[in-house]
Amino acid sequence: MPSIASSSITEPTPALPRSFLRTCILLLLKESPAHGYDLLERAQAFGFTRSDPGGLYRTLRALEDDGLVHSAWEPSTQGPDRRIYEITRPGAEQLHDVALSVRAGSEIMARFVSRYEEFVTLPSQRARAGRS
């Protein structure tokens, strides 16, 4: 079993909810309609990599099947036409509900970390970013 000291040497993997990509896509589309490649790029801000574009497109299709996203082909003067995605009203409503839930969850997680830090000092986000 690794000690606390040795486990703090490696960078922890963020614990993201199972359907977090769906939620992030809805947020990105609330900010502005976009095509898949643009969403793939912008999702990196939430910890997603560009290593699984198929996963992004499967998620977009599922969101569209669920009525949370709408898409249409947009002609392009520089290459092939692109499918542009937009959030729908039900998508915006679901995004709002999830945001409320995430906020409540983050408050619980903050209490957990605060109590844990009574025993062990965790490096700050800034300190961890400086190590990379």
Short mmCIF file of C-alpha atoms in Angstrom, two decimals:
data_model
loop_
_atom_site.label_atom_id
_atom_site.label_comp_id
_atom_site.label_asym_id
_atom_site.label_seq_id
_atom_site.Cartn_x
_atom_site.Cartn_y
_atom_site.Cartn_z
CA MET A 1 0.00 0.00 0.00
CA PRO A 2 1.55 3.35 -0.98
CA SER A 3 2.21 5.85 1.74
CA ILE A 4 0.69 9.32 1.70
CA ALA A 5 4.06 10.81 0.79
CA SER A 6 4.59 8.53 -2.22
CA SER A 7 1.02 8.95 -3.52
CA SER A 8 1.39 12.75 -3.53
CA ILE A 9 4.31 12.50 -5.99
CA THR A 10 2.15 11.39 -8.91
CA GLU A 11 -0.39 13.72 -10.46
CA PRO A 12 -3.90 12.63 -9.42
CA THR A 13 -6.45 11.82 -12.09
CA PRO A 14 -9.50 14.07 -11.74
CA ALA A 15 -12.64 12.19 -10.71
CA LEU A 16 -15.15 13.34 -13.31
CA PRO A 17 -18.78 12.24 -13.32
CA ARG A 18 -19.61 9.52 -15.87
CA SER A 19 -21.69 11.78 -18.13
CA PHE A 20 -19.55 14.90 -17.72
CA LEU A 21 -18.77 15.11 -21.46
CA ARG A 22 -22.50 15.45 -22.19
CA THR A 23 -22.75 18.30 -19.72
CA CYS A 24 -19.64 20.02 -21.05
CA ILE A 25 -20.92 19.82 -24.63
CA LEU A 26 -24.22 21.39 -23.56
CA LEU A 27 -22.34 24.21 -21.86
CA LEU A 28 -20.08 24.79 -24.86
CA LEU A 29 -23.12 24.89 -27.15
CA LYS A 30 -24.87 27.31 -24.79
CA GLU A 31 -21.85 29.58 -25.24
CA SER A 32 -22.12 29.30 -29.03
CA PRO A 33 -23.19 26.86 -31.76
CA ALA A 34 -20.23 24.84 -33.02
CA HIS A 35 -19.09 21.99 -35.22
CA GLY A 36 -17.57 18.81 -33.80
CA TYR A 37 -13.90 19.70 -34.25
CA ASP A 38 -14.43 23.04 -32.50
CA LEU A 39 -16.14 21.25 -29.60
CA LEU A 40 -13.27 18.76 -29.43
CA GLU A 41 -10.81 21.63 -29.08
CA ARG A 42 -12.87 23.57 -26.54
CA ALA A 43 -13.58 20.47 -24.38
CA GLN A 44 -9.89 20.36 -23.47
CA ALA A 45 -10.58 23.17 -20.97
CA PHE A 46 -12.60 20.61 -18.98
CA GLY A 47 -9.88 17.96 -18.93
CA PHE A 48 -10.83 16.02 -22.07
CA THR A 49 -8.20 15.12 -24.62
CA ARG A 50 -8.53 14.98 -28.39
CA SER A 51 -7.66 11.28 -28.32
CA ASP A 52 -11.28 10.07 -28.70
CA PRO A 53 -13.09 12.11 -31.36
CA GLY A 54 -15.43 9.17 -31.93
CA GLY A 55 -16.63 9.47 -28.33
CA LEU A 56 -17.46 13.13 -28.87
CA TYR A 57 -19.46 12.40 -32.03
CA ARG A 58 -21.30 9.49 -30.37
CA THR A 59 -22.18 11.83 -27.51
CA LEU A 60 -23.40 14.51 -29.93
CA ARG A 61 -25.62 11.94 -31.71
CA ALA A 62 -27.03 10.78 -28.36
CA LEU A 63 -27.73 14.37 -27.32
CA GLU A 64 -29.49 14.95 -30.62
CA ASP A 65 -31.50 11.72 -30.24
CA ASP A 66 -32.55 12.93 -26.77
CA GLY A 67 -33.69 16.29 -28.19
CA LEU A 68 -31.08 18.27 -26.23
CA VAL A 69 -29.10 19.33 -29.31
CA HIS A 70 -30.07 20.17 -32.89
CA SER A 71 -27.74 20.04 -35.88
CA ALA A 72 -27.79 21.28 -39.45
CA TRP A 73 -25.34 21.22 -42.34
CA GLU A 74 -23.51 24.50 -42.93
CA PRO A 75 -21.92 25.16 -46.32
CA SER A 76 -18.21 25.90 -46.18
CA THR A 77 -16.15 27.91 -48.64
CA GLN A 78 -12.94 26.28 -47.34
CA GLY A 79 -13.47 22.54 -47.55
CA PRO A 80 -16.41 20.20 -47.03
CA ASP A 81 -19.71 21.28 -45.49
CA ARG A 82 -19.82 20.95 -41.71
CA ARG A 83 -22.53 19.89 -39.30
CA ILE A 84 -23.17 22.70 -36.82
CA TYR A 85 -24.69 21.84 -33.44
CA GLU A 86 -26.91 24.05 -31.28
CA ILE A 87 -28.40 23.52 -27.84
CA THR A 88 -32.20 23.25 -27.70
CA ARG A 89 -34.49 24.63 -25.00
CA PRO A 90 -34.74 21.20 -23.29
CA GLY A 91 -30.93 20.99 -23.50
CA ALA A 92 -30.56 24.37 -21.80
CA GLU A 93 -33.02 23.29 -19.09
CA GLN A 94 -31.11 20.07 -18.46
CA LEU A 95 -27.83 22.00 -18.38
CA HIS A 96 -29.27 24.30 -15.71
CA ASP A 97 -30.43 21.33 -13.60
CA VAL A 98 -27.03 19.66 -13.88
CA ALA A 99 -25.22 22.92 -13.01
CA LEU A 100 -27.26 23.18 -9.80
CA SER A 101 -26.41 19.57 -8.97
CA VAL A 102 -22.71 20.06 -9.73
CA ARG A 103 -22.59 23.15 -7.53
CA ALA A 104 -24.16 21.22 -4.63
CA GLY A 105 -21.73 18.35 -5.22
CA SER A 106 -18.73 20.69 -5.34
CA GLU A 107 -19.73 22.15 -1.99
CA ILE A 108 -19.80 18.64 -0.50
CA MET A 109 -16.42 17.85 -2.07
CA ALA A 110 -14.97 21.08 -0.67
CA ARG A 111 -16.12 20.05 2.83
CA PHE A 112 -14.49 16.64 2.31
CA VAL A 113 -11.16 18.18 1.27
CA SER A 114 -11.31 20.67 4.13
CA ARG A 115 -11.76 17.89 6.66
CA TYR A 116 -9.03 15.79 5.07
CA GLU A 117 -6.66 18.75 5.26
CA GLU A 118 -7.01 18.66 9.04
CA PHE A 119 -4.63 15.68 8.79
CA VAL A 120 -2.63 16.22 5.60
CA THR A 121 -1.73 19.37 3.73
CA LEU A 122 -2.59 19.00 0.06
CA PRO A 123 -0.67 21.02 -2.53
CA SER A 124 -2.65 23.88 -4.04
CA GLN A 125 -3.74 23.79 -7.67
CA ARG A 126 -1.20 26.52 -8.39
CA ALA A 127 1.65 24.57 -6.78
CA ARG A 128 0.73 21.46 -8.78
CA ALA A 129 0.57 23.47 -12.02
CA GLY A 130 4.06 24.83 -11.34
CA ARG A 131 5.48 21.29 -11.09
CA SER A 132 4.42 20.32 -14.60
#
